[in-house]
mmCIF file of C-alpha atoms in Angstrom:
data_model
loop_
_atom_site.group_PDB
_atom_site.id
_atom_site.type_symbol
_atom_site.label_atom_id
_atom_site.label_comp_id
_atom_site.label_asym_id
_atom_site.label_seq_id
_atom_site.Cartn_x
_atom_site.Cartn_y
_atom_site.Cartn_z
ATOM 1 C CA MET A 32 0.000 0.000 0.000
ATOM 2 C CA PRO A 33 1.067 3.656 -0.334
ATOM 3 C CA THR A 34 2.841 5.196 2.647
ATOM 4 C CA GLU A 35 1.088 7.646 4.985
ATOM 5 C CA ALA A 36 2.870 10.546 3.273
ATOM 6 C CA GLN A 37 1.700 9.382 -0.153
ATOM 7 C CA LEU A 38 -1.912 9.034 1.068
ATOM 8 C CA ILE A 39 -1.808 12.540 2.583
ATOM 9 C CA ALA A 40 -0.581 13.973 -0.713
ATOM 10 C CA GLU A 41 -3.058 12.021 -2.852
ATOM 11 C CA PHE A 42 -6.213 12.776 -0.857
ATOM 12 C CA GLY A 43 -5.279 16.105 0.736
ATOM 13 C CA ALA A 44 -6.123 14.771 4.195
ATOM 14 C CA SER A 45 -4.403 15.651 7.439
ATOM 15 C CA LYS A 46 -1.742 13.392 8.913
ATOM 16 C CA MET A 47 -3.971 12.660 11.932
ATOM 17 C CA THR A 48 -6.926 11.604 9.731
ATOM 18 C CA VAL A 49 -4.830 9.235 7.604
ATOM 19 C CA HIS A 50 -3.099 7.774 10.658
ATOM 20 C CA ARG A 51 -6.425 7.135 12.420
ATOM 21 C CA ALA A 52 -7.955 5.544 9.289
ATOM 22 C CA LEU A 53 -5.027 3.148 8.943
ATOM 23 C CA GLN A 54 -5.260 2.249 12.628
ATOM 24 C CA GLU A 55 -8.956 1.372 12.257
ATOM 25 C CA LEU A 56 -8.275 -0.756 9.175
ATOM 26 C CA SER A 57 -5.519 -2.537 11.057
ATOM 27 C CA SER A 58 -7.767 -3.141 14.089
ATOM 28 C CA SER A 59 -10.432 -4.603 11.774
ATOM 29 C CA GLY A 60 -7.915 -7.040 10.316
ATOM 30 C CA LEU A 61 -8.184 -5.566 6.822
ATOM 31 C CA ILE A 62 -4.542 -4.445 6.612
ATOM 32 C CA THR A 63 -1.273 -5.566 8.181
ATOM 33 C CA ARG A 64 1.332 -2.987 9.271
ATOM 34 C CA VAL A 65 4.958 -4.104 9.573
ATOM 35 C CA GLU A 66 7.356 -1.610 11.160
ATOM 36 C CA ARG A 67 10.081 -0.354 8.771
ATOM 37 C CA VAL A 68 8.652 -2.570 6.005
ATOM 38 C CA GLY A 69 5.274 -1.163 5.033
ATOM 39 C CA THR A 70 1.508 -1.644 5.078
ATOM 40 C CA PHE A 71 -0.131 -4.554 3.290
ATOM 41 C CA VAL A 72 -3.708 -5.573 2.491
ATOM 42 C CA ALA A 73 -4.538 -8.555 4.693
ATOM 43 C CA LYS A 74 -5.271 -11.868 3.025
ATOM 44 C CA LEU A 75 -8.832 -12.800 3.984
ATOM 45 C CA GLU A 76 -9.713 -16.466 3.993
ATOM 46 C CA ALA A 77 -12.992 -17.404 2.353
ATOM 47 C CA PRO A 78 -15.382 -19.552 4.403
ATOM 48 C CA THR A 79 -14.933 -23.266 3.765
ATOM 49 C CA PRO A 80 -17.690 -25.867 3.489
ATOM 50 C CA GLU A 81 -16.924 -26.850 7.098
ATOM 51 C CA ARG A 82 -17.618 -23.462 8.686
ATOM 52 C CA GLY A 83 -19.638 -20.289 8.311
ATOM 53 C CA LYS A 84 -23.248 -19.368 8.969
ATOM 54 C CA ILE A 85 -26.080 -19.891 6.498
ATOM 55 C CA GLY A 86 -29.002 -17.486 6.640
ATOM 56 C CA LEU A 87 -32.174 -19.423 5.821
ATOM 57 C CA PHE A 88 -35.112 -17.277 4.682
ATOM 58 C CA LEU A 89 -38.428 -19.172 4.747
ATOM 59 C CA PRO A 90 -42.069 -18.056 5.086
ATOM 60 C CA THR A 91 -42.359 -20.432 8.056
ATOM 61 C CA ASN A 92 -40.579 -23.474 9.429
ATOM 62 C CA GLU A 93 -43.803 -25.438 9.962
ATOM 63 C CA GLY A 94 -45.198 -26.040 6.452
ATOM 64 C CA PHE A 95 -44.741 -29.395 4.726
ATOM 65 C CA LEU A 96 -42.693 -27.788 1.938
ATOM 66 C CA GLU A 97 -40.445 -25.938 4.373
ATOM 67 C CA ILE A 98 -39.896 -29.019 6.554
ATOM 68 C CA LYS A 99 -38.776 -31.051 3.533
ATOM 69 C CA LEU A 100 -36.527 -28.252 2.283
ATOM 70 C CA LEU A 101 -34.950 -27.940 5.725
ATOM 71 C CA ALA A 102 -34.263 -31.685 5.900
ATOM 72 C CA GLY A 103 -32.411 -31.570 2.576
ATOM 73 C CA ILE A 104 -30.493 -28.440 3.558
ATOM 74 C CA ARG A 105 -29.315 -30.026 6.790
ATOM 75 C CA GLU A 106 -28.144 -33.143 4.923
ATOM 76 C CA ALA A 107 -25.934 -31.088 2.595
ATOM 77 C CA ALA A 108 -24.772 -28.456 5.095
ATOM 78 C CA GLY A 109 -23.797 -30.938 7.798
ATOM 79 C CA ASP A 110 -24.044 -30.595 11.556
ATOM 80 C CA ASP A 111 -20.994 -28.332 11.857
ATOM 81 C CA ARG A 112 -22.543 -25.476 9.906
ATOM 82 C CA GLN A 113 -24.927 -23.174 11.740
ATOM 83 C CA LEU A 114 -28.299 -22.347 10.183
ATOM 84 C CA VAL A 115 -29.841 -19.009 11.143
ATOM 85 C CA LEU A 116 -33.585 -18.937 10.420
ATOM 86 C CA TYR A 117 -35.320 -15.756 9.258
ATOM 87 C CA ALA A 118 -39.113 -16.254 9.054
ATOM 88 C CA THR A 119 -40.493 -13.846 6.423
ATOM 89 C CA ASP A 120 -44.186 -14.837 6.455
ATOM 90 C CA ASN A 121 -44.085 -14.177 2.673
ATOM 91 C CA ASP A 122 -44.057 -10.451 3.483
ATOM 92 C CA PRO A 123 -41.664 -8.473 1.224
ATOM 93 C CA VAL A 124 -41.321 -5.652 3.782
ATOM 94 C CA LEU A 125 -40.320 -8.110 6.494
ATOM 95 C CA GLU A 126 -38.098 -9.925 4.004
ATOM 96 C CA ALA A 127 -36.241 -6.683 3.187
ATOM 97 C CA GLU A 128 -35.775 -5.844 6.878
ATOM 98 C CA MET A 129 -34.390 -9.291 7.634
ATOM 99 C CA LEU A 130 -31.998 -9.176 4.675
ATOM 100 C CA THR A 131 -30.581 -5.928 6.045
ATOM 101 C CA LYS A 132 -30.185 -7.586 9.436
ATOM 102 C CA ALA A 133 -28.576 -10.709 7.970
ATOM 103 C CA VAL A 134 -25.857 -8.857 6.057
ATOM 104 C CA GLY A 135 -22.807 -9.096 8.285
ATOM 105 C CA GLU A 136 -24.334 -11.885 10.377
ATOM 106 C CA VAL A 137 -24.144 -14.744 7.874
ATOM 107 C CA ASP A 138 -21.716 -15.990 5.228
ATOM 108 C CA GLY A 139 -24.318 -17.181 2.720
ATOM 109 C CA ILE A 140 -28.067 -17.010 2.127
ATOM 110 C CA LEU A 141 -30.647 -19.614 1.100
ATOM 111 C CA ILE A 142 -33.993 -17.991 0.414
ATOM 112 C CA LEU A 143 -37.522 -18.893 -0.603
ATOM 113 C CA PRO A 144 -38.112 -15.419 -2.074
ATOM 114 C CA THR A 145 -41.308 -13.385 -2.159
ATOM 115 C CA GLY A 146 -40.366 -12.211 -5.649
ATOM 116 C CA HIS A 147 -40.955 -8.510 -4.953
ATOM 117 C CA PRO A 148 -38.932 -6.551 -7.566
ATOM 118 C CA ARG A 149 -37.254 -4.187 -5.092
ATOM 119 C CA VAL A 150 -36.200 -7.002 -2.762
ATOM 120 C CA SER A 151 -35.075 -9.052 -5.758
ATOM 121 C CA ARG A 152 -32.714 -6.279 -6.839
ATOM 122 C CA ARG A 153 -31.340 -6.168 -3.297
ATOM 123 C CA LEU A 154 -30.696 -9.916 -3.462
ATOM 124 C CA GLU A 155 -28.735 -9.401 -6.679
ATOM 125 C CA GLU A 156 -26.612 -6.735 -4.975
ATOM 126 C CA ILE A 157 -25.933 -8.990 -1.986
ATOM 127 C CA ASN A 158 -24.957 -11.890 -4.247
ATOM 128 C CA GLU A 159 -22.616 -9.682 -6.279
ATOM 129 C CA SER A 160 -20.777 -7.890 -3.492
ATOM 130 C CA VAL A 161 -21.585 -9.216 0.007
ATOM 131 C CA CYS A 162 -22.143 -12.977 0.210
ATOM 132 C CA PRO A 163 -23.471 -15.750 -2.054
ATOM 133 C CA VAL A 164 -27.238 -16.195 -2.448
ATOM 134 C CA VAL A 165 -29.098 -19.271 -3.736
ATOM 135 C CA CYS A 166 -32.879 -19.257 -4.238
ATOM 136 C CA LEU A 167 -34.984 -22.212 -3.111
ATOM 137 C CA ASP A 168 -38.008 -23.665 -4.925
ATOM 138 C CA ARG A 169 -38.489 -20.545 -7.045
ATOM 139 C CA GLU A 170 -36.616 -17.576 -8.425
ATOM 140 C CA PRO A 171 -37.785 -13.983 -8.829
ATOM 141 C CA THR A 172 -38.684 -13.346 -12.463
ATOM 142 C CA SER A 173 -37.200 -9.838 -12.160
ATOM 143 C CA ALA A 174 -33.721 -10.960 -11.042
ATOM 144 C CA LYS A 175 -30.892 -13.251 -12.087
ATOM 145 C CA LEU A 176 -29.713 -15.434 -9.218
ATOM 146 C CA PRO A 177 -28.442 -18.985 -8.741
ATOM 147 C CA SER A 178 -31.452 -21.139 -7.869
ATOM 148 C CA VAL A 179 -32.709 -24.691 -7.438
ATOM 149 C CA ALA A 180 -36.378 -25.388 -8.089
ATOM 150 C CA THR A 181 -38.884 -28.023 -9.076
ATOM 151 C CA GLY A 182 -39.387 -28.542 -12.802
ATOM 152 C CA ASN A 183 -42.752 -26.806 -12.518
ATOM 153 C CA TYR A 184 -43.482 -26.270 -16.198
ATOM 154 C CA GLU A 185 -42.873 -29.864 -17.273
ATOM 155 C CA ALA A 186 -44.795 -31.306 -14.308
ATOM 156 C CA ALA A 187 -47.784 -29.005 -14.823
ATOM 157 C CA LYS A 188 -47.752 -29.738 -18.546
ATOM 158 C CA ALA A 189 -47.801 -33.500 -17.862
ATOM 159 C CA GLY A 190 -50.794 -33.096 -15.554
ATOM 160 C CA MET A 191 -52.686 -30.927 -18.021
ATOM 161 C CA GLU A 192 -51.966 -33.291 -20.907
ATOM 162 C CA TYR A 193 -53.339 -36.141 -18.807
ATOM 163 C CA LEU A 194 -56.623 -34.240 -18.446
ATOM 164 C CA THR A 195 -56.856 -33.331 -22.120
ATOM 165 C CA GLY A 196 -55.922 -36.900 -23.035
ATOM 166 C CA ALA A 197 -58.893 -38.056 -20.939
ATOM 167 C CA GLY A 198 -61.149 -35.907 -23.112
ATOM 168 C CA HIS A 199 -61.460 -32.770 -20.975
ATOM 169 C CA ARG A 200 -61.627 -29.486 -22.864
ATOM 170 C CA ARG A 201 -63.180 -27.157 -20.287
ATOM 171 C CA ILE A 202 -60.516 -27.098 -17.558
ATOM 172 C CA ALA A 203 -60.492 -24.396 -14.880
ATOM 173 C CA TYR A 204 -57.383 -22.983 -13.227
ATOM 174 C CA PHE A 205 -57.364 -22.140 -9.504
ATOM 175 C CA GLY A 206 -54.359 -20.296 -8.133
ATOM 176 C CA LEU A 207 -52.730 -17.117 -6.959
ATOM 177 C CA PHE A 208 -51.847 -14.324 -9.357
ATOM 178 C CA ALA A 209 -48.194 -13.872 -8.396
ATOM 179 C CA MET A 210 -46.367 -14.108 -11.697
ATOM 180 C CA GLU A 211 -43.275 -12.485 -10.173
ATOM 181 C CA MET A 212 -42.456 -15.953 -8.770
ATOM 182 C CA SER A 213 -41.167 -18.520 -11.253
ATOM 183 C CA SER A 214 -42.950 -21.458 -9.599
ATOM 184 C CA LEU A 215 -46.405 -19.940 -10.144
ATOM 185 C CA SER A 216 -45.656 -18.355 -13.510
ATOM 186 C CA ASP A 217 -44.277 -21.664 -14.856
ATOM 187 C CA ARG A 218 -47.367 -23.583 -13.707
ATOM 188 C CA TYR A 219 -49.760 -21.098 -15.252
ATOM 189 C CA ARG A 220 -47.725 -20.947 -18.458
ATOM 190 C CA ALA A 221 -48.024 -24.739 -18.799
ATOM 191 C CA TYR A 222 -51.798 -24.527 -18.234
ATOM 192 C CA HIS A 223 -52.117 -21.743 -20.796
ATOM 193 C CA ASP A 224 -49.941 -23.520 -23.389
ATOM 194 C CA VAL A 225 -51.863 -26.808 -23.168
ATOM 195 C CA MET A 226 -55.249 -25.058 -23.325
ATOM 196 C CA THR A 227 -54.323 -22.983 -26.368
ATOM 197 C CA GLY A 228 -52.832 -26.129 -27.889
ATOM 198 C CA ILE A 229 -56.259 -27.811 -27.875
ATOM 199 C CA GLY A 230 -57.923 -24.764 -29.406
ATOM 200 C CA VAL A 231 -59.137 -22.774 -26.385
ATOM 201 C CA GLU A 232 -58.758 -19.183 -27.542
ATOM 202 C CA ASP A 233 -58.946 -17.494 -24.135
ATOM 203 C CA PRO A 234 -57.830 -19.710 -21.214
ATOM 204 C CA THR A 235 -57.997 -16.685 -18.891
ATOM 205 C CA SER A 236 -61.805 -16.917 -19.041
ATOM 206 C CA LEU A 237 -61.506 -20.233 -17.181
ATOM 207 C CA SER A 238 -58.820 -19.000 -14.764
ATOM 208 C CA ARG A 239 -59.684 -17.973 -11.228
ATOM 209 C CA PHE A 240 -57.011 -16.094 -9.288
ATOM 210 C CA ILE A 241 -58.068 -16.062 -5.640
ATOM 211 C CA GLU A 242 -55.880 -14.725 -2.848
ATOM 212 C CA ALA A 243 -55.018 -17.420 -0.313
ATOM 213 C CA ARG A 244 -56.264 -16.650 3.194
ATOM 214 C CA ASP A 245 -55.390 -17.964 6.624
ATOM 215 C CA SER A 246 -57.675 -20.206 8.674
ATOM 216 C CA ALA A 247 -59.412 -17.220 10.312
ATOM 217 C CA ASP A 248 -60.835 -16.235 6.914
ATOM 218 C CA PHE A 249 -61.590 -19.782 5.794
ATOM 219 C CA PHE A 250 -65.316 -19.214 5.309
ATOM 220 C CA VAL A 251 -64.677 -16.055 3.266
ATOM 221 C CA GLU A 252 -62.425 -18.035 0.960
ATOM 222 C CA LEU A 253 -64.977 -20.848 0.836
ATOM 223 C CA ARG A 254 -67.641 -18.416 -0.416
ATOM 224 C CA LEU A 255 -65.282 -17.145 -3.131
ATOM 225 C CA PHE A 256 -64.688 -20.697 -4.358
ATOM 226 C CA GLU A 257 -68.395 -21.514 -4.234
ATOM 227 C CA ASP A 258 -69.165 -18.474 -6.373
ATOM 228 C CA ALA A 259 -66.372 -19.301 -8.830
ATOM 229 C CA LEU A 260 -67.464 -22.928 -9.159
ATOM 230 C CA PHE A 261 -71.118 -21.948 -9.637
ATOM 231 C CA ARG A 262 -70.241 -19.561 -12.460
ATOM 232 C CA LEU A 263 -67.887 -22.034 -14.132
ATOM 233 C CA THR A 264 -70.458 -24.840 -14.110
ATOM 234 C CA SER A 265 -73.437 -22.721 -15.171
ATOM 235 C CA GLY A 266 -74.375 -22.367 -18.794
ATOM 236 C CA PRO A 267 -74.185 -24.680 -21.784
ATOM 237 C CA GLU A 268 -70.440 -25.461 -21.463
ATOM 238 C CA PRO A 269 -69.582 -26.241 -17.826
ATOM 239 C CA ILE A 270 -66.063 -27.105 -16.785
ATOM 240 C CA THR A 271 -65.349 -30.818 -16.407
ATOM 241 C CA ALA A 272 -61.934 -30.628 -14.715
ATOM 242 C CA ALA A 273 -59.668 -28.290 -12.764
ATOM 243 C CA PHE A 274 -55.973 -27.583 -12.266
ATOM 244 C CA CYS A 275 -54.906 -26.318 -8.816
ATOM 245 C CA VAL A 276 -51.610 -24.548 -8.276
ATOM 246 C CA ASN A 277 -51.025 -26.079 -4.817
ATOM 247 C CA GLU A 278 -52.591 -28.068 -1.982
ATOM 248 C CA HIS A 279 -54.238 -25.020 -0.417
ATOM 249 C CA TYR A 280 -56.398 -24.394 -3.473
ATOM 250 C CA LEU A 281 -56.987 -28.123 -3.849
ATOM 251 C CA GLY A 282 -58.300 -28.361 -0.294
ATOM 252 C CA VAL A 283 -60.760 -25.497 -0.658
ATOM 253 C CA LEU A 284 -61.941 -26.683 -4.080
ATOM 254 C CA LEU A 285 -62.664 -30.173 -2.742
ATOM 255 C CA GLU A 286 -64.729 -28.635 0.040
ATOM 256 C CA VAL A 287 -67.107 -27.064 -2.497
ATOM 257 C CA CYS A 288 -67.266 -29.894 -5.051
ATOM 258 C CA HIS A 289 -70.655 -30.928 -3.655
ATOM 259 C CA LEU A 290 -72.001 -27.938 -5.624
ATOM 260 C CA LEU A 291 -71.160 -29.623 -8.917
ATOM 261 C CA PRO A 292 -74.181 -30.862 -10.860
ATOM 262 C CA PRO A 293 -74.411 -34.663 -10.452
ATOM 263 C CA ASP A 294 -73.728 -35.348 -14.131
ATOM 264 C CA VAL A 295 -70.608 -33.118 -13.986
ATOM 265 C CA ARG A 296 -69.355 -34.487 -10.669
ATOM 266 C CA GLU A 297 -69.396 -38.086 -11.911
ATOM 267 C CA ARG A 298 -66.683 -37.364 -14.464
ATOM 268 C CA PHE A 299 -64.983 -34.385 -12.773
ATOM 269 C CA GLU A 300 -61.210 -34.646 -12.286
ATOM 270 C CA ILE A 301 -58.606 -32.467 -10.585
ATOM 271 C CA VAL A 302 -54.849 -32.218 -11.073
ATOM 272 C CA SER A 303 -52.936 -30.387 -8.352
ATOM 273 C CA PHE A 304 -49.478 -29.784 -6.998
ATOM 274 C CA CYS A 305 -49.486 -31.093 -3.427
ATOM 275 C CA ASP A 306 -46.874 -31.174 -0.652
ATOM 276 C CA TRP A 307 -49.152 -32.805 1.908
ATOM 277 C CA PRO A 308 -48.594 -36.464 2.868
ATOM 278 C CA SER A 309 -50.831 -39.179 1.420
ATOM 279 C CA LEU A 310 -54.511 -38.323 1.699
ATOM 280 C CA SER A 311 -57.797 -39.809 0.616
ATOM 281 C CA PHE A 312 -60.118 -37.531 -1.301
ATOM 282 C CA PRO A 313 -63.885 -37.112 -1.139
ATOM 283 C CA SER A 314 -66.016 -37.802 -4.182
ATOM 284 C CA VAL A 315 -63.728 -36.452 -6.932
ATOM 285 C CA ARG A 316 -60.858 -38.132 -8.777
ATOM 286 C CA THR A 317 -57.754 -36.200 -7.802
ATOM 287 C CA HIS A 318 -54.319 -36.630 -9.372
ATOM 288 C CA LEU A 319 -51.294 -35.214 -7.566
ATOM 289 C CA ILE A 320 -48.025 -33.659 -8.686
ATOM 290 C CA ARG A 321 -45.400 -34.264 -6.006
ATOM 291 C CA GLN A 322 -42.304 -32.100 -5.612
ATOM 292 C CA ASP A 323 -39.073 -33.562 -4.253
ATOM 293 C CA ALA A 324 -38.475 -30.624 -1.921
ATOM 294 C CA ARG A 325 -35.861 -32.535 0.046
ATOM 295 C CA ALA A 326 -33.746 -32.917 -3.098
ATOM 296 C CA VAL A 327 -34.255 -29.210 -3.878
ATOM 297 C CA GLY A 328 -32.986 -28.230 -0.425
ATOM 298 C CA ARG A 329 -30.060 -30.653 -0.619
ATOM 299 C CA LEU A 330 -28.829 -29.393 -3.999
ATOM 300 C CA ALA A 331 -29.342 -25.722 -3.097
ATOM 301 C CA ALA A 332 -27.341 -26.080 0.125
ATOM 302 C CA ALA A 333 -24.561 -27.945 -1.686
ATOM 303 C CA LYS A 334 -24.341 -25.126 -4.255
ATOM 304 C CA LEU A 335 -24.234 -22.483 -1.537
ATOM 305 C CA CYS A 336 -21.461 -24.305 0.347
ATOM 306 C CA ARG A 337 -19.378 -24.370 -2.834
ATOM 307 C CA ALA A 338 -19.968 -20.648 -3.328
ATOM 308 C CA MET A 339 -18.992 -19.932 0.283
ATOM 309 C CA ALA A 340 -15.749 -21.796 -0.409
ATOM 310 C CA GLY A 341 -14.983 -19.437 -3.285
ATOM 311 C CA GLU A 342 -16.636 -20.983 -6.349
ATOM 312 C CA LYS A 343 -18.371 -18.522 -8.683
ATOM 313 C CA LEU A 344 -21.870 -19.852 -9.336
ATOM 314 C CA PRO A 345 -23.573 -19.236 -12.694
ATOM 315 C CA LEU A 346 -26.795 -17.214 -12.541
ATOM 316 C CA THR A 347 -28.878 -20.175 -13.685
ATOM 317 C CA ARG A 348 -31.598 -22.457 -12.353
ATOM 318 C CA ASP A 349 -31.153 -26.158 -11.650
ATOM 319 C CA GLU A 350 -34.387 -28.145 -11.732
ATOM 320 C CA ILE A 351 -35.452 -31.243 -9.811
ATOM 321 C CA PRO A 352 -38.176 -33.237 -11.624
ATOM 322 C CA ALA A 353 -41.560 -33.644 -9.941
ATOM 323 C CA SER A 354 -43.614 -36.837 -10.071
ATOM 324 C CA PHE A 355 -47.158 -36.989 -11.439
ATOM 325 C CA GLU A 356 -49.429 -39.555 -9.766
ATOM 326 C CA PRO A 357 -52.642 -40.208 -11.729
ATOM 327 C CA VAL A 358 -55.145 -42.430 -9.932
ATOM 328 C CA PRO A 359 -57.113 -45.176 -11.677
ATOM 329 C CA PHE A 360 -60.813 -44.767 -12.315
ATOM 330 C CA ASP A 361 -62.971 -45.795 -9.326
ATOM 331 C CA PRO A 362 -66.512 -46.915 -10.252
ATOM 332 C CA ASN A 363 -67.684 -46.267 -6.654
ATOM 333 C CA PRO A 364 -66.136 -42.918 -5.718
ATOM 334 C CA PHE A 365 -68.898 -42.003 -3.275
ATOM 335 C CA GLU A 366 -68.594 -44.921 -0.859
ATOM 336 C CA PRO A 367 -68.416 -43.645 2.757
ATOM 337 C CA SER A 368 -65.100 -45.433 3.306
ATOM 338 C CA ARG A 369 -63.488 -43.107 0.754
ATOM 339 C CA ARG A 370 -64.729 -39.876 2.299
ATOM 340 C CA ALA A 371 -62.206 -37.679 4.081
ATOM 341 C CA PHE A 372 -62.163 -33.974 4.790
ATOM 342 C CA LEU A 373 -59.061 -32.020 3.951
ATOM 343 C CA PHE A 374 -60.182 -28.996 5.931
ATOM 344 C CA ASP A 375 -61.674 -28.810 9.388
ATOM 345 C CA PRO A 376 -62.968 -25.223 9.562
ATOM 346 C CA GLY A 377 -63.240 -25.431 13.331
ATOM 347 C CA ALA A 378 -59.600 -26.360 13.775
ATOM 348 C CA GLY A 379 -58.377 -24.451 10.743
ATOM 349 C CA GLY A 380 -56.229 -27.348 9.619
ATOM 350 C CA VAL A 381 -56.147 -30.650 7.801
ATOM 351 C CA GLU A 382 -57.048 -34.153 8.828
ATOM 352 C CA LEU A 383 -54.165 -36.448 7.882
#
């Protein structure tokens, strides 16, 4: 580094200011001062896969998806690496606050992002200049970051093609309008592509974007689904099948399927992404798309550990295939032994 005299001349600062600045840099371990030799920039060791803190940003640590992700992350990170959990509740404001808090506290970040554009840009800045970031399960559509996710488009396309192959042409879509997240945008894109491929000119007319609500507002959400289902099954061309973006929408839809006209209900089918464990379904044939969230978490954590050890990760997405589980036709779908309720409004949960 330049000498104190050279720094004073270059920046026009006083001797005391330059001396104090160099002392602070030395105390912070950023430079090394050797008497009668000179001042040198300290060599900083990058974190290795065996040490360093990982900041884990999840909406909650209690959902089925999050539990599976966490299991895979722990497998790849090992017991020696500390995980610091930041629960964002899918709130971009809270997410931004926690990112600010995490900078300086952790050596790498794994995040299930909200996808908000402003927070996404902040994630890009952190990944470029502060510490490595890897996105879990989804990536913001407005940012370029290393990520590991389910192969949502291919899985959704397989489910939709199963329905069209079974003869369905009027297929409704139930989901959340949050196209800033790749997981949801990929699923809707697959729905839209398959529907236009069979000649449906305007798939949006069969799409219902309903905001997910917590258990306290369950009956409000139930009324919204009842109204949507009534409108979609009224008229000369009722829907005969539905695609649900996740298990939440599947659960509410199944609760209102008793509103289907008997002739429609007999042949009605649903395809849905679902992270819940094995369930039995009431009255309607339901085919599930299962994500391997554990594998997603494992691969994402392995990538982050490599980045924390100094590897430069490409700004690309790795995908883990999902499995599609069609069920065979049941000639007696309404037998009492097959009935099970996914939602218990009183408890606000699911019966497993």
